[in-house]
Amino acid sequence: MTAEPRSVNSRAWERYGSHRLRAGTTARPIPDTIAWGFGSAGPGTAVLGPLTGRRVLELGCGTGRYAAHLACHHHAHVTGVESSPAQYERAVAAYGAVPNLTLVRADAVDYLQQAGPFDVIISVHGALCFTPPALLLPGVFQALRPGGLLAASVLHTNYLGEGPLQVVAPSPQRLQVTGHAPDTVYRWVLTPDLWRQLLAEHGLIVTAIDRIDATAENDPTSCRLIRATHGRRDQR
Ligand SMILES: C[S@@+](CC[C@H](N)C(=O)[O-])C[C@H]1O[C@@H](n2cnc3c(N)ncnc32)[C@H](O)[C@@H]1O
């Protein structure tokens, strides 16, 4: 069950990135904040605390826009990890020259085994929700310094209003690609209680879960921004 969603996701994100590359990658401005929701920023970058000089890792950085934001506007030392070659190519083309930003093409599960320690790890609808938690979370614990912060946005209800699962399993979700038929990706869309439990099992203590609803009228899409701190090993 776990291998199949990962390969479906890899192929879908590669198709997505390739479509976008063919459409022409244009250098875009670095965003002013992190939008944790869909069509809604939520609490922005402030939730990450002071970032100057901090080591920050983004898991599944896509085009690298938020990694570039943290390096450029907050003077953090940022690494963005992206598994799709096409998405990575887009990131390098757009933000490869940003000081204090390192872009790495790797699967987050593999990268976390040999990286760190980081003060902050973020996932903005990134690897955390597209990867089996049992594979990813041990690496997050290992790569985060004690007391360090994990901040991850995840889907809670999709555009149809379909809600989170109470079991640890991926669900198929639509991936919209402009000018093409929608693709399918597997996301872990779980209840906040289940995320809290899963993270605690991996030494990550949830401190806050923010609700971020879509702002468009009649759009039931809702996200959650989960913040957790790296606990000591004897708290696991
Ligand atoms: C929805 S995009 C988000 C990109 C970026 N965080 C943003 O908000 O602009 C998800 C990205 O995560 C990447 N991804 C998914 N699973 C990953 C994994 N296990 N390791 C590295 N990247 C991953 C995908 O290839 C895709 O580019």
Short mmCIF file of C-alpha atoms and ligand atoms in Angstrom, two decimals, residues 6 9 13-14 35 38 58-66 81-84 87 106-109 123-128 130-131 136 175 187, ligand 1:
data_model
loop_
_atom_site.label_atom_id
_atom_site.label_comp_id
_atom_site.label_asym_id
_atom_site.label_seq_id
_atom_site.Cartn_x
_atom_site.Cartn_y
_atom_site.Cartn_z
CA ARG A 6 4.63 7.32 -3.49
CA ASN A 9 2.84 11.03 -6.51
CA TRP A 13 4.50 15.88 -9.69
CA GLU A 14 6.96 15.23 -12.49
CA ALA A 35 0.55 31.23 2.38
CA PHE A 38 -5.18 27.49 -0.36
CA GLU A 58 11.68 23.03 3.55
CA LEU A 59 10.43 19.54 2.65
CA GLY A 60 8.94 19.47 -0.84
CA CYS A 61 9.81 23.05 -1.81
CA GLY A 62 8.35 22.93 -5.34
CA THR A 63 9.42 26.11 -7.13
CA GLY A 64 11.34 27.18 -4.00
CA ARG A 65 9.27 30.35 -3.54
CA TYR A 66 8.91 30.04 0.24
CA VAL A 81 14.47 19.76 -0.83
CA GLU A 82 12.45 18.70 -3.87
CA SER A 83 12.14 15.19 -5.32
CA SER A 84 10.75 15.96 -8.78
CA GLN A 87 10.05 20.95 -10.10
CA ALA A 106 16.28 14.45 -3.31
CA ASP A 107 13.44 12.58 -1.72
CA ALA A 108 12.82 14.06 1.72
CA VAL A 109 12.92 10.60 3.33
CA SER A 123 6.33 21.69 4.80
CA VAL A 124 3.85 23.90 2.93
CA HIS A 125 1.53 21.33 1.41
CA GLY A 126 4.84 19.59 0.81
CA ALA A 127 6.45 16.25 1.56
CA LEU A 128 4.74 15.86 4.93
CA PHE A 130 2.51 13.34 0.31
CA THR A 131 4.71 10.78 2.10
CA LEU A 136 9.05 10.60 6.98
CA LEU A 175 -4.11 17.88 -8.85
CA ARG A 187 -2.33 12.87 0.26
C1 LIG B 1 1.93 21.22 -3.55
S1 LIG B 1 3.64 21.31 -4.01
C2 LIG B 1 4.15 22.51 -2.79
C3 LIG B 1 5.42 23.22 -3.15
C4 LIG B 1 5.81 24.36 -2.20
N1 LIG B 1 5.87 23.92 -0.82
C5 LIG B 1 4.89 25.54 -2.35
O1 LIG B 1 3.96 25.69 -1.54
O2 LIG B 1 5.06 26.30 -3.30
C6 LIG B 1 4.29 19.78 -3.32
C7 LIG B 1 5.73 19.50 -3.71
O3 LIG B 1 6.24 18.50 -2.82
C8 LIG B 1 7.09 17.64 -3.55
N2 LIG B 1 7.22 16.38 -2.79
C9 LIG B 1 6.22 15.52 -2.47
N3 LIG B 1 6.71 14.48 -1.76
C10 LIG B 1 8.05 14.71 -1.64
C11 LIG B 1 9.10 13.99 -1.01
N4 LIG B 1 8.88 12.83 -0.36
N5 LIG B 1 10.34 14.51 -1.05
C12 LIG B 1 10.59 15.70 -1.69
N6 LIG B 1 9.64 16.41 -2.32
C13 LIG B 1 8.37 15.93 -2.29
C14 LIG B 1 6.40 17.50 -4.89
O4 LIG B 1 7.26 17.03 -5.91
C15 LIG B 1 5.88 18.92 -5.11
O5 LIG B 1 6.79 19.69 -5.86
#
